[in-house]
PDB file of C-alpha atoms in Angstrom:
ATOM      1  CA  VAL P  48     -16.166   0.825   3.292  1.00 51.00           C
ATOM      2  CA  SER P  49     -15.654   2.745   6.257  1.00 69.00           C
ATOM      3  CA  ALA P  50     -12.771   4.403   8.284  1.00 74.00           C
ATOM      4  CA  GLN P  51     -12.698   1.250  10.442  1.00 79.00           C
ATOM      5  CA  MET P  52     -12.085  -0.900   7.359  1.00 77.00           C
ATOM      6  CA  VAL P  53      -9.240   1.330   6.204  1.00 79.00           C
ATOM      7  CA  SER P  54      -7.714   1.150   9.576  1.00 86.00           C
ATOM      8  CA  LEU P  55      -8.044  -2.718   9.569  1.00 86.00           C
ATOM      9  CA  ILE P  56      -6.391  -3.008   6.189  1.00 86.00           C
ATOM     10  CA  SER P  57      -3.608  -0.736   7.201  1.00 87.00           C
ATOM     11  CA  ASN P  58      -3.030  -2.862  10.408  1.00 89.00           C
ATOM     12  CA  LEU P  59      -2.965  -6.036   8.258  1.00 90.00           C
ATOM     13  CA  GLY P  60      -0.302  -4.587   6.073  1.00 90.00           C
ATOM     14  CA  ALA P  61       1.779  -3.461   9.046  1.00 90.00           C
ATOM     15  CA  ALA P  62       1.565  -6.866  10.755  1.00 92.00           C
ATOM     16  CA  THR P  63       2.538  -8.576   7.438  1.00 92.00           C
ATOM     17  CA  LEU P  64       5.592  -6.261   7.133  1.00 91.00           C
ATOM     18  CA  ILE P  65       6.784  -7.257  10.601  1.00 92.00           C
ATOM     19  CA  SER P  66       6.839 -10.914   9.773  1.00 93.00           C
ATOM     20  CA  LEU P  67       8.730 -10.434   6.384  1.00 94.00           C
ATOM     21  CA  GLN P  68      12.389 -11.075   6.104  1.00 95.00           C
ATOM     22  CA  THR P  69      14.562  -8.434   4.448  1.00 94.00           C
ATOM     23  CA  GLY P  70      14.406  -8.871   0.704  1.00 94.00           C
ATOM     24  CA  ALA P  71      10.931 -10.447   0.768  1.00 95.00           C
ATOM     25  CA  THR P  72       7.708  -9.376  -0.879  1.00 95.00           C
ATOM     26  CA  GLN P  73       4.134 -10.817  -0.198  1.00 95.00           C
ATOM     27  CA  GLU P  74       0.816 -10.207  -1.926  1.00 95.00           C
ATOM     28  CA  ILE P  75      -2.558 -10.400  -0.116  1.00 92.00           C
ATOM     29  CA  ASN P  76      -5.749 -10.375  -2.252  1.00 93.00           C
ATOM     30  CA  SER P  77      -9.309 -10.477  -1.282  1.00 90.00           C
ATOM     31  CA  LEU P  78     -11.526 -10.120  -4.391  1.00 91.00           C
ATOM     32  CA  ASP P  79     -15.043 -11.324  -4.971  1.00 92.00           C
ATOM     33  CA  GLU P  80     -16.301 -12.777  -8.330  1.00 94.00           C
ATOM     34  CA  SER P  81     -17.071  -9.386  -9.705  1.00 92.00           C
ATOM     35  CA  GLY P  82     -13.431  -8.184  -9.064  1.00 89.00           C
ATOM     36  CA  GLU P  83     -14.451  -5.921  -6.095  1.00 90.00           C
ATOM     37  CA  GLY P  84     -12.154  -5.984  -3.093  1.00 88.00           C
ATOM     38  CA  ILE P  85      -8.581  -5.367  -2.097  1.00 90.00           C
ATOM     39  CA  LYS P  86      -5.135  -6.085  -3.367  1.00 93.00           C
ATOM     40  CA  MET P  87      -2.141  -5.399  -1.225  1.00 93.00           C
ATOM     41  CA  ALA P  88       1.549  -5.885  -1.822  1.00 95.00           C
ATOM     42  CA  VAL P  89       4.069  -5.493   1.056  1.00 95.00           C
ATOM     43  CA  SER P  90       7.792  -5.590   0.611  1.00 96.00           C
ATOM     44  CA  LYS P  91      10.909  -5.195   2.772  1.00 95.00           C
ATOM     45  CA  PRO P  92      13.724  -4.493   0.346  1.00 95.00           C
ATOM     46  CA  SER P  93      17.282  -3.948   1.685  1.00 92.00           C
ATOM     47  CA  THR P  94      18.510  -0.405   1.655  1.00 90.00           C
ATOM     48  CA  SER P  95      21.565  -1.599  -0.415  1.00 88.00           C
ATOM     49  CA  GLU P  96      19.195  -2.948  -3.065  1.00 91.00           C
ATOM     50  CA  VAL P  97      17.051   0.145  -3.454  1.00 91.00           C
ATOM     51  CA  ALA P  98      20.210   2.388  -3.516  1.00 88.00           C
ATOM     52  CA  THR P  99      21.513   0.366  -6.481  1.00 90.00           C
ATOM     53  CA  SER P 100      18.354  -0.848  -8.240  1.00 93.00           C
ATOM     54  CA  GLY P 101      15.617   1.481  -7.113  1.00 93.00           C
ATOM     55  CA  LEU P 102      12.222   0.227  -5.887  1.00 94.00           C
ATOM     56  CA  GLN P 103       9.325  -1.367  -7.921  1.00 95.00           C
ATOM     57  CA  LEU P 104       6.165  -2.649  -6.222  1.00 94.00           C
ATOM     58  CA  LYS P 105       3.055  -2.897  -8.209  1.00 92.00           C
ATOM     59  CA  GLN P 106       2.434   0.521  -9.665  1.00 91.00           C
ATOM     60  CA  LEU P 107       4.920   2.274  -7.452  1.00 94.00           C
ATOM     61  CA  SER P 108       8.325   2.873  -8.963  1.00 96.00           C
ATOM     62  CA  ILE P 109      11.176   4.902  -7.404  1.00 94.00           C
ATOM     63  CA  ALA P 110      14.469   5.360  -9.182  1.00 95.00           C
ATOM     64  CA  ALA P 111      17.635   4.482  -7.355  1.00 92.00           C
ATOM     65  CA  ALA P 112      18.791   8.094  -7.617  1.00 90.00           C
ATOM     66  CA  ALA P 113      15.955   9.073  -5.332  1.00 89.00           C
ATOM     67  CA  PHE P 114      17.743   7.169  -2.483  1.00 85.00           C
ATOM     68  CA  SER P 115      21.108   8.745  -3.235  1.00 79.00           C
ATOM     69  CA  GLY P 116      22.312  10.964  -0.335  1.00 74.00           C
ATOM     70  CA  ARG P 117      19.736   9.618   2.068  1.00 70.00           C
ATOM     71  CA  ARG P 118      20.718   8.507   5.587  1.00 75.00           C
ATOM     72  CA  LEU P 119      20.066   4.802   4.800  1.00 73.00           C
ATOM     73  CA  ASP P 120      23.314   3.657   6.575  1.00 69.00           C
ATOM     74  CA  PHE P 121      21.403   3.507   9.981  1.00 78.00           C
ATOM     75  CA  CYS P 122      18.880   0.890   8.706  1.00 82.00           C
ATOM     76  CA  ASN P 123      18.998  -2.307   6.814  1.00 86.00           C
ATOM     77  CA  ALA P 124      15.638  -2.399   5.153  1.00 88.00           C
ATOM     78  CA  LEU P 125      12.571  -0.278   4.110  1.00 90.00           C
ATOM     79  CA  ALA P 126       9.032  -1.117   4.654  1.00 92.00           C
ATOM     80  CA  VAL P 127       6.813  -0.553   1.671  1.00 93.00           C
ATOM     81  CA  ARG P 128       3.116  -1.197   1.182  1.00 93.00           C
ATOM     82  CA  VAL P 129       0.845  -0.659  -1.898  1.00 93.00           C
ATOM     83  CA  THR P 130      -2.922  -1.185  -1.516  1.00 89.00           C
ATOM     84  CA  GLU P 131      -5.369  -1.229  -4.264  1.00 89.00           C
ATOM     85  CA  TRP P 132      -9.096  -0.836  -3.604  1.00 86.00           C
ATOM     86  CA  LEU P 133     -10.858  -2.245  -6.557  1.00 87.00           C
ATOM     87  CA  LYS P 134     -14.410  -1.014  -7.180  1.00 86.00           C
ATOM     88  CA  SER P 135     -14.566  -0.025  -3.487  1.00 80.00           C
ATOM     89  CA  ASN P 136     -13.549   3.556  -2.844  1.00 75.00           C
ATOM     90  CA  PRO P 137     -12.574   3.621   0.875  1.00 73.00           C
ATOM     91  CA  TYR P 138     -13.004   7.235   1.020  1.00 69.00           C
ATOM     92  CA  SER P 139     -16.446   7.589  -0.310  1.00 65.00           C
ATOM     93  CA  TYR P 140     -17.707   8.144   3.225  1.00 59.00           C
ATOM     94  CA  THR P 141     -16.042  11.696   3.150  1.00 57.00           C
ATOM     95  CA  GLN P 142     -18.701  12.714   0.724  1.00 52.00           C
ATOM     96  CA  SER P 143     -21.195  13.109   3.558  1.00 54.00           C
ATOM     97  CA  VAL P 144     -18.581  14.572   5.902  1.00 52.00           C
ATOM     98  CA  GLN P 145     -16.963  17.197   3.683  1.00 52.00           C
ATOM     99  CA  GLY P 146     -19.341  17.440   0.789  1.00 52.00           C
ATOM    100  CA  SER P 147     -16.481  17.576  -1.749  1.00 53.00           C
ATOM    101  CA  ASN P 148     -16.099  13.912  -2.717  1.00 51.00           C
ATOM    102  CA  GLY P 149     -19.301  13.535  -4.647  1.00 56.00           C
ATOM    103  CA  ILE P 150     -17.523  13.295  -8.021  1.00 63.00           C
ATOM    104  CA  VAL P 151     -15.651  10.099  -6.955  1.00 64.00           C
ATOM    105  CA  SER P 152     -17.884   7.027  -7.171  1.00 68.00           C
ATOM    106  CA  SER P 153     -18.075   4.712  -4.251  1.00 68.00           C
ATOM    107  CA  LYS P 154     -17.304   1.878  -6.730  1.00 73.00           C
ATOM    108  CA  ALA P 155     -14.134   3.621  -7.970  1.00 69.00           C
ATOM    109  CA  ASP P 156     -10.774   1.890  -8.080  1.00 70.00           C
ATOM    110  CA  VAL P 157      -8.414   3.706  -5.619  1.00 67.00           C
TER     111      VAL P 157
END
């Protein structure tokens, strides 16, 4: 996995969010037979929904209290994206660049 792949997946998530209606969630999965690949969930919850119920998307959980007192009056939705890299650490290339990522396997779940 390279920096270009990370950028490509990020752009895919951004494009998916643009097409979602407020209140909608969509999952995009690309896994091979060994379970290696990418799982992404994108959601566009309304600000009123998160202010009363909080936010839950995959392993991301934010309590409603976290949105209390925020300036959410000026927007009607949030854009949220969770990406899971399964058995494919997208940052393993930093090992050769910075020399400090050698303890995280290139086959790690991130």
